[in-house]
Coordinates of C-alpha atoms in Angstrom, one line a residue:
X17 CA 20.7 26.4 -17.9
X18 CA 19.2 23.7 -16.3
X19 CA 20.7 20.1 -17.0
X20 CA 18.2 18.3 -18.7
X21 CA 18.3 21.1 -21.2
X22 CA 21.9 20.7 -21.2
X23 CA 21.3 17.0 -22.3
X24 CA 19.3 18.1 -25.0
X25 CA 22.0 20.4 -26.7
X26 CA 24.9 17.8 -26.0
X27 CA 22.6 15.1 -27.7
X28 CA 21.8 17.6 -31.1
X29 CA 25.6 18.3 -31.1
X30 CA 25.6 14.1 -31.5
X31 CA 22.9 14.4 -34.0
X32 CA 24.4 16.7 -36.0
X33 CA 27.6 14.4 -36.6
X34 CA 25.6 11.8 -37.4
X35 CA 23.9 13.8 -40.1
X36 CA 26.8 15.2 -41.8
X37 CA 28.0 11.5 -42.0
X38 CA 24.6 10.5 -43.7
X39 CA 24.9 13.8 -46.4
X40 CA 28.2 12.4 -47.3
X41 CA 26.7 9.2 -48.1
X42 CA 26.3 8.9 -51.7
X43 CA 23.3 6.4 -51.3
X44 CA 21.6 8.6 -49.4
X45 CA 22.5 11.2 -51.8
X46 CA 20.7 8.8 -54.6
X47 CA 17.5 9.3 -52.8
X48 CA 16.2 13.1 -53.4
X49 CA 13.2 12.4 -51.0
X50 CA 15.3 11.5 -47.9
X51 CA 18.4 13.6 -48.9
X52 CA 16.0 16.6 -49.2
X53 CA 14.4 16.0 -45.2
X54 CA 18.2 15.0 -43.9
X55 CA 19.2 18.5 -45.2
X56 CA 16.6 20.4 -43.8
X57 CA 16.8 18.6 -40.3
X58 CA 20.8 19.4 -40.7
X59 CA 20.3 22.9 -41.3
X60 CA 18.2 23.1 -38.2
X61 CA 20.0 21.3 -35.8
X62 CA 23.3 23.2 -37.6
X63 CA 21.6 26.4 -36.5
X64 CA 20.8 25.4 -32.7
X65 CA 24.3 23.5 -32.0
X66 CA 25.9 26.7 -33.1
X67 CA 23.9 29.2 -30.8
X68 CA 24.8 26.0 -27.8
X69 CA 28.2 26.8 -28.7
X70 CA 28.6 30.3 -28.8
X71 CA 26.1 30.0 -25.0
X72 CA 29.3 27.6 -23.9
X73 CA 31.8 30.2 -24.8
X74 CA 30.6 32.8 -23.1
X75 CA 29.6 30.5 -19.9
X76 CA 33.2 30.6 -20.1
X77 CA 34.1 34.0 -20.8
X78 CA 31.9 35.1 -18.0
X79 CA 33.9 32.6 -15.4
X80 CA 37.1 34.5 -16.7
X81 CA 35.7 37.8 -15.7
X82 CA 34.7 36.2 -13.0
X83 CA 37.8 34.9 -11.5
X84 CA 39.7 38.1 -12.6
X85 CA 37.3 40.1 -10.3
X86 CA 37.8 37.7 -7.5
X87 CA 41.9 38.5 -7.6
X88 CA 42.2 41.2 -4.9
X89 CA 45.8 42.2 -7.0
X90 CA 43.5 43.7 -9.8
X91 CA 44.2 47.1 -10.1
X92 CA 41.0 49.5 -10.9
X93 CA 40.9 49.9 -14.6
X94 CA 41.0 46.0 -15.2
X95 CA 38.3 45.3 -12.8
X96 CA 36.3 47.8 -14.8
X97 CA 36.7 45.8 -17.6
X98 CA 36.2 42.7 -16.4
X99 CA 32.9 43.9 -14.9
X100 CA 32.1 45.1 -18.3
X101 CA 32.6 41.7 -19.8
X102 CA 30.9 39.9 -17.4
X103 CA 27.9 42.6 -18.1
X104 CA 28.2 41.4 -21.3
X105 CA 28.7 37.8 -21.1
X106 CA 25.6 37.6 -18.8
X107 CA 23.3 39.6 -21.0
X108 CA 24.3 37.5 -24.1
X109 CA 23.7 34.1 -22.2
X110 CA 20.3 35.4 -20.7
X111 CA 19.3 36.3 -24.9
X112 CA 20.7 32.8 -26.2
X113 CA 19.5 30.7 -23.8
X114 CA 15.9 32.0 -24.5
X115 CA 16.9 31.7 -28.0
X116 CA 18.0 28.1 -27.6
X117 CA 14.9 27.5 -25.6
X118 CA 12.5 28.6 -28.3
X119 CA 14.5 26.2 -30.9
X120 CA 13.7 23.6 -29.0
X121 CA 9.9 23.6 -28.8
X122 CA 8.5 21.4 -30.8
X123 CA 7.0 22.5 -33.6
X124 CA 3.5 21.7 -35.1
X125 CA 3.9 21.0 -39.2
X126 CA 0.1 22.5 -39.4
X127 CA 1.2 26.0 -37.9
X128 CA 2.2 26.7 -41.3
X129 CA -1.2 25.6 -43.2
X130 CA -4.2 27.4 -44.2
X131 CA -7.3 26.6 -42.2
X132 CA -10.9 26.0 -42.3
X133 CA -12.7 27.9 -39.9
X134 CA -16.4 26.8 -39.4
X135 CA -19.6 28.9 -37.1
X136 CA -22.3 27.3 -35.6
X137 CA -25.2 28.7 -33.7
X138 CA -26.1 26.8 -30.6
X139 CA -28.1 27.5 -27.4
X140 CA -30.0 31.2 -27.5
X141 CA -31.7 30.9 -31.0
X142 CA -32.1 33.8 -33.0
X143 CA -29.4 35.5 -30.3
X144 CA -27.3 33.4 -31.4
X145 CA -27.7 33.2 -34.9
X146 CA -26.6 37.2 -34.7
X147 CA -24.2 35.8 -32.4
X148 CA -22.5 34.2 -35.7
X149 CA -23.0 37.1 -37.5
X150 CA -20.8 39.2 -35.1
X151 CA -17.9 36.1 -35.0
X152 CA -18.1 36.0 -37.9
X153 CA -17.0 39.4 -39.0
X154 CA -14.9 39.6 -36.3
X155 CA -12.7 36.9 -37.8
X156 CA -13.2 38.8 -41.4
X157 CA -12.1 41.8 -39.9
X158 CA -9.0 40.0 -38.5
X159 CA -8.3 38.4 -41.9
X160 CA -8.6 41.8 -43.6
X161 CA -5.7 42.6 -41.3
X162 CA -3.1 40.1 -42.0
X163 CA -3.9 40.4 -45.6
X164 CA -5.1 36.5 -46.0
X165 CA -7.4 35.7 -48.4
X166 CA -11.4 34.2 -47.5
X167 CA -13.4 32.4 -49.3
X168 CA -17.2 31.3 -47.5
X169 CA -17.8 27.6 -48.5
X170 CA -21.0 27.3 -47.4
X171 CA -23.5 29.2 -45.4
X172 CA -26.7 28.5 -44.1
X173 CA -28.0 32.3 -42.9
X174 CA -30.4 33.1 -40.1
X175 CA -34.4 34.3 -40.8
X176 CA -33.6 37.6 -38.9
X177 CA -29.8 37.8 -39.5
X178 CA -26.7 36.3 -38.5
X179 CA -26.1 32.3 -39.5
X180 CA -27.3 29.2 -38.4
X181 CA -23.9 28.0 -39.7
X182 CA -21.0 29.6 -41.6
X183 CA -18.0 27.8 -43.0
X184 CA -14.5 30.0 -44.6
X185 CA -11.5 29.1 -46.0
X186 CA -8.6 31.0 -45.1
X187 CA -5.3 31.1 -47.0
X188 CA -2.2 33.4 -46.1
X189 CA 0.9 32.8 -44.0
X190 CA 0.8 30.9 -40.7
X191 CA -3.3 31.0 -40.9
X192 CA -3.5 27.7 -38.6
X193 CA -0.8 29.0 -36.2
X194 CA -2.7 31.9 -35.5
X195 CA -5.9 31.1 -34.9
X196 CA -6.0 27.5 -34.1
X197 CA -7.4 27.9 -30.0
X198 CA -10.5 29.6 -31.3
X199 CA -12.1 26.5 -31.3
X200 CA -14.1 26.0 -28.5
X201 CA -17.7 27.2 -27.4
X202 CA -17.9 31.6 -27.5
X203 CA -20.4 32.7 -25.0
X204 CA -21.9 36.2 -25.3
X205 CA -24.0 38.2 -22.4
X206 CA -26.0 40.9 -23.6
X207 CA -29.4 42.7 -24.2
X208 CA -31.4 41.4 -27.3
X209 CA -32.7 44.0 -29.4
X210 CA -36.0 41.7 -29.2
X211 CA -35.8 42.1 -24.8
X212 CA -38.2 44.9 -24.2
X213 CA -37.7 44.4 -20.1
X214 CA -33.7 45.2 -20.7
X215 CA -32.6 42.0 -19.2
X216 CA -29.2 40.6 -20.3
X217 CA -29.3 37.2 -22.2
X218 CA -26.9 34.3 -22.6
X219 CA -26.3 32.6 -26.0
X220 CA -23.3 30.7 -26.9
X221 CA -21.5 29.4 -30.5
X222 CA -19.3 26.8 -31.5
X223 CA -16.3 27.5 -33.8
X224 CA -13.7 25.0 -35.1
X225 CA -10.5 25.8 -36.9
X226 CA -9.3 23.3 -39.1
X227 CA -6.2 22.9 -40.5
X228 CA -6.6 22.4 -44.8
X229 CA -4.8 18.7 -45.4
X230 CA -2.1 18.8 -48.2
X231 CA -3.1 17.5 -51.4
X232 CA -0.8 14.7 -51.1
X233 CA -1.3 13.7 -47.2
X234 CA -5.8 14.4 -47.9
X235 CA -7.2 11.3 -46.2
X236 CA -8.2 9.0 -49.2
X237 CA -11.5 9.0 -48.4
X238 CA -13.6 5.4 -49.5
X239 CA -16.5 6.6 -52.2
X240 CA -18.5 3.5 -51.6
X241 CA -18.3 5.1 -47.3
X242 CA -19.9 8.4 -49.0
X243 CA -23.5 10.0 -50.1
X244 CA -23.6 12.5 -52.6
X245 CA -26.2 14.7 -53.0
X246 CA -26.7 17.1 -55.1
X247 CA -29.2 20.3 -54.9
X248 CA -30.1 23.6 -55.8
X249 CA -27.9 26.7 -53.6
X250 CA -30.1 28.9 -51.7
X251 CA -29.6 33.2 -51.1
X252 CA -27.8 35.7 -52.9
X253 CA -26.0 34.4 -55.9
X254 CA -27.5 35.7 -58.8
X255 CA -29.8 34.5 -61.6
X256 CA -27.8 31.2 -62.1
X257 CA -28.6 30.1 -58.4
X258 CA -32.4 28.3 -58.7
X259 CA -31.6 26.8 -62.2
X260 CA -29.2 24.5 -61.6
X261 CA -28.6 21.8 -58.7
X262 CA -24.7 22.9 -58.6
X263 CA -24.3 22.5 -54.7
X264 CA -23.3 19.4 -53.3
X265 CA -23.8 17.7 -49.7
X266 CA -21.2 14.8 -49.1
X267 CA -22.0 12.2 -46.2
X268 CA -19.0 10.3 -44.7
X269 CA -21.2 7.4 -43.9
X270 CA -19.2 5.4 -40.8
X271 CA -18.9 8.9 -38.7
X272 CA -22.1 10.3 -40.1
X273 CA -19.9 13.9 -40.6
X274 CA -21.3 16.3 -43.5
X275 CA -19.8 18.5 -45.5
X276 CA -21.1 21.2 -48.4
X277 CA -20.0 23.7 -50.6
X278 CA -23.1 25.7 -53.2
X279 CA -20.5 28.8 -53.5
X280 CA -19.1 28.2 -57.0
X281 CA -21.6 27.4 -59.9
X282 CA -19.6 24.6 -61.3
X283 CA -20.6 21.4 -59.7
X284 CA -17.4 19.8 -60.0
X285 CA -15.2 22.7 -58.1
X286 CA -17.8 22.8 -55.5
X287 CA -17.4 19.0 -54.9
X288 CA -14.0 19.1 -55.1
X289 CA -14.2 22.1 -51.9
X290 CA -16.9 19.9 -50.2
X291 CA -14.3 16.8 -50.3
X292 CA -11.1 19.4 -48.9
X293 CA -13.4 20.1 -46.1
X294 CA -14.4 16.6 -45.1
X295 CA -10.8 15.5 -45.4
X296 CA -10.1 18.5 -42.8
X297 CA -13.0 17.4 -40.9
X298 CA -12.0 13.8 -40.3
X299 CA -8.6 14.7 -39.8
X300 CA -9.6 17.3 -37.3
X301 CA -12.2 14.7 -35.5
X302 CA -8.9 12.2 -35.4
X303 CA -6.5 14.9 -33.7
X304 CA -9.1 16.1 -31.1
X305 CA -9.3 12.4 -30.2
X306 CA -5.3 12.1 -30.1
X307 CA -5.2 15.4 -27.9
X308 CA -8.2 14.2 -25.6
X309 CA -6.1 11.0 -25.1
X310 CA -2.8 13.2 -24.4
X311 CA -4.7 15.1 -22.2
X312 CA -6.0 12.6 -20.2
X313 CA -2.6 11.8 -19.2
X314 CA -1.2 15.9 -18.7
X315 CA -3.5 18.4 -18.1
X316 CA -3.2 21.3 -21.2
X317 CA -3.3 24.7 -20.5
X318 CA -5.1 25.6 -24.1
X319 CA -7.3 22.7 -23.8
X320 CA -7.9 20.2 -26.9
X321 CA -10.2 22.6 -29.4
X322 CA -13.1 20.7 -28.0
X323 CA -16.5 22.5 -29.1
X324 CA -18.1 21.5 -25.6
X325 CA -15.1 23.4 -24.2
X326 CA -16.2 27.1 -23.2
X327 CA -13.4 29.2 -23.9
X328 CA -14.2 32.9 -24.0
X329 CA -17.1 35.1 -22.8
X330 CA -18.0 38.2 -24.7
X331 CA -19.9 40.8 -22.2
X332 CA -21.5 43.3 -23.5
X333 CA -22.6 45.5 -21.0
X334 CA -19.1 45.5 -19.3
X335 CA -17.4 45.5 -23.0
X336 CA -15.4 43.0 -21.7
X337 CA -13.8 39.7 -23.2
X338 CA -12.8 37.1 -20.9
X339 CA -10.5 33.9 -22.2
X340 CA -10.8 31.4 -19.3
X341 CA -8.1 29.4 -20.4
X342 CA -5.5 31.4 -19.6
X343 CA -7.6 34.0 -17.2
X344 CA -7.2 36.8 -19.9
X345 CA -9.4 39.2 -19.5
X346 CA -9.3 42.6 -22.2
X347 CA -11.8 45.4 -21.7
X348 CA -12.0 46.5 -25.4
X349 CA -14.3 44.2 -26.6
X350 CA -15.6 46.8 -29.4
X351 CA -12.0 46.6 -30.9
X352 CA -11.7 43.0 -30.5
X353 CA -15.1 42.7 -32.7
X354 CA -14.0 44.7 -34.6
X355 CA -11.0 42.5 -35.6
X356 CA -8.4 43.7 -33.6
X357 CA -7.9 40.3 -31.9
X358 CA -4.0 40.2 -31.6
X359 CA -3.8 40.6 -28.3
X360 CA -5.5 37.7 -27.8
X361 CA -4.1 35.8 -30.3
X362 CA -0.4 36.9 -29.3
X363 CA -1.4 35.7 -25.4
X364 CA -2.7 32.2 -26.1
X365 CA 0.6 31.5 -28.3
X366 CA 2.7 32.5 -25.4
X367 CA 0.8 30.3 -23.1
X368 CA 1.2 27.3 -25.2
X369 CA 4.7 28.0 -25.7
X370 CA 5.4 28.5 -22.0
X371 CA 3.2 25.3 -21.7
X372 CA 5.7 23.5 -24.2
X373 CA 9.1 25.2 -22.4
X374 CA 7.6 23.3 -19.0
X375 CA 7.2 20.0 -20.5
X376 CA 10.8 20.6 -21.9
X377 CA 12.5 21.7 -18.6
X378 CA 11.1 18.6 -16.6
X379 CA 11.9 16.5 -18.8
X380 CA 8.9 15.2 -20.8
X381 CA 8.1 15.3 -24.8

């Protein structure tokens, strides 16, 4: 273990006393809100000093075996057993250290949240409109998989299919976690069905994940810094949809960002949706500038969820998906469009946690 990890351990194990000393305290103990965070951050740091402990053991147990193998007196059935245990030793220090090493990273309180995850056509047209489409279902298709729930918020769909812009709310376990680097421009290569001369065309989209604010931390957002506008929902929805003006647009005036929902007919649960969504928004807008700032400073394997960034190319004609973040490059792009995207999801968490262990081992935060 290198020693600035060491550090870290020796200063938790410091941590930890001091916690158990604030428990005990019976004015801390008045206070549910800050008893209730102490507690948790005990039990965490509880569990890691622990494992530190048990790795310190066995650094001992293994320099036992060690120094018994070293003692040219050792007759043959002891040195078997002290190369046994210092098989052991060493395979249980190689698994708690990596333990121990995954405890440490820091951990992101929105991993946990549900997400907004918005579509946007961009360069290519109609190409990319159908471009939308396809991400779109893709990321259905995913969500079908991990059993989450998807609601579209709004959706603004394409003359000849696809969308000009498509926004879902997703709600299961660890929906942000998962899925937060696929924002970021998608490129796609491949033969229109409109190309009669069979030449390959380039179209890209933008997609942003958003993480959905909790009730209580929302951004209060200003109503005299918003425009509401009401009108009437457009495409399939039934007889209800033309009668009534039940979907709302809301403006946040000093950043000029929109936001709509028309998906429910009650008015009043649609603006509600339209609000949760501008919260995100802003929030999103205000983290992307925090991690463009943090960048600037330390380059970031995963990038900052930019939209101008291009992360991934789909190919069709080689059925190929390239992620240029992290040179990833899977040639089963039918099953990745088809929702089987685990692969790359599982590889771009590894990065940035192999990202995060770096930053750890030299030192930084």
């Amino acid at each position: 273990m290198n020693p600035s990890l060491r550090e870290q351990f020796e200063r938790l194990g410091l941590r930890l006393n001091e916690l158990d000393a604030s428990l005990a305290d019976p004015q801390v103990s008045a206070d549910i809100k800050r008893y209730r965070t102490l507690s948790r951050e005990q039990a965490e740091v509880a569990g890691i000093v622990e494992r530190f402990r048990r790795f310190q053991q066995r650094e001992a147990d293994l320099q036992t075996a060690q120094a018994m193998l070293a003692d040219a007196a050792l007759d043959a059935d002891m040195a078997a057993m002290a190369r046994d245990e210092a098989a052991e030793a060493q395979a249980d220090l190689d698994r708690l250290l990596s333990e121990l090493q995954a405890a440490l990273l820091p951990r992101d309180p929105d991993d946990e949240r549900n997400a907004f995850l918005e579509i946007r056509a961009g360069t290519g047209g109609d190409e990319s409109a159908l471009f939308a489409g396809d991400l779109a279902r893709m990321y259905l298709r995913y969500c079908e998989r991990q059993r989450w729930r998807t609601e579209v918020l709004s959706e603004s769909a394409a003359e000849l299919g696809g969308y000009k812009e498509l926004v879902l709310r997703i709600e299961g376990e660890r929906v942000y976690e998962a899925l937060r680097f696929e924002s970021g421009g998608h490129r796609v290569q491949r033969v229109p069905a409109t190309e009669s001369q069979g030449r390959i065309h380039t179209s890209a989209c933008t997609v942003a994940v958003m993480p959905e604010p909790d009730e209580a931390e929302e951004i209060q957002l200003n109503p005299a810094e918003l425009r509401i506008d009401t009108f009437r929902a457009s495409g399939a929805g039934g007889q209800h949809v033309n009668k009534t003006d039940s979907a709302i647009r809301i403006t946040h005036l000093p950043t000029g960002l929109v936001a709509e929902c028309q998906d429910d007919r009650s008015q009043h649960r649609n603006k509600a949706k339209a609000m949760a969504v501008l919260a995100a928004r802003l929030r999103d807008k205000d983290r992307n500038e925090r991690a463009a700032k943090e960048a600037a400073t330390r380059k970031t394997l995963i990038g900052s969820g930019d939209r101008s960034d291009r992360i991934r190319t789909y190919n069709y004609p080689q059925g190929r998906l390239t992620d240029h973040r992290i040179n990833l490059t899977l040639y089963k792009l039918g099953q990745v469009l088809d929702g089987d995207l685990q692969d790359v999801v599982d590889a771009l968490k590894a990065a940035r946690a192999a990202e995060q262990l770096a930053q750890l081992e030299s030192g930084g935060h």
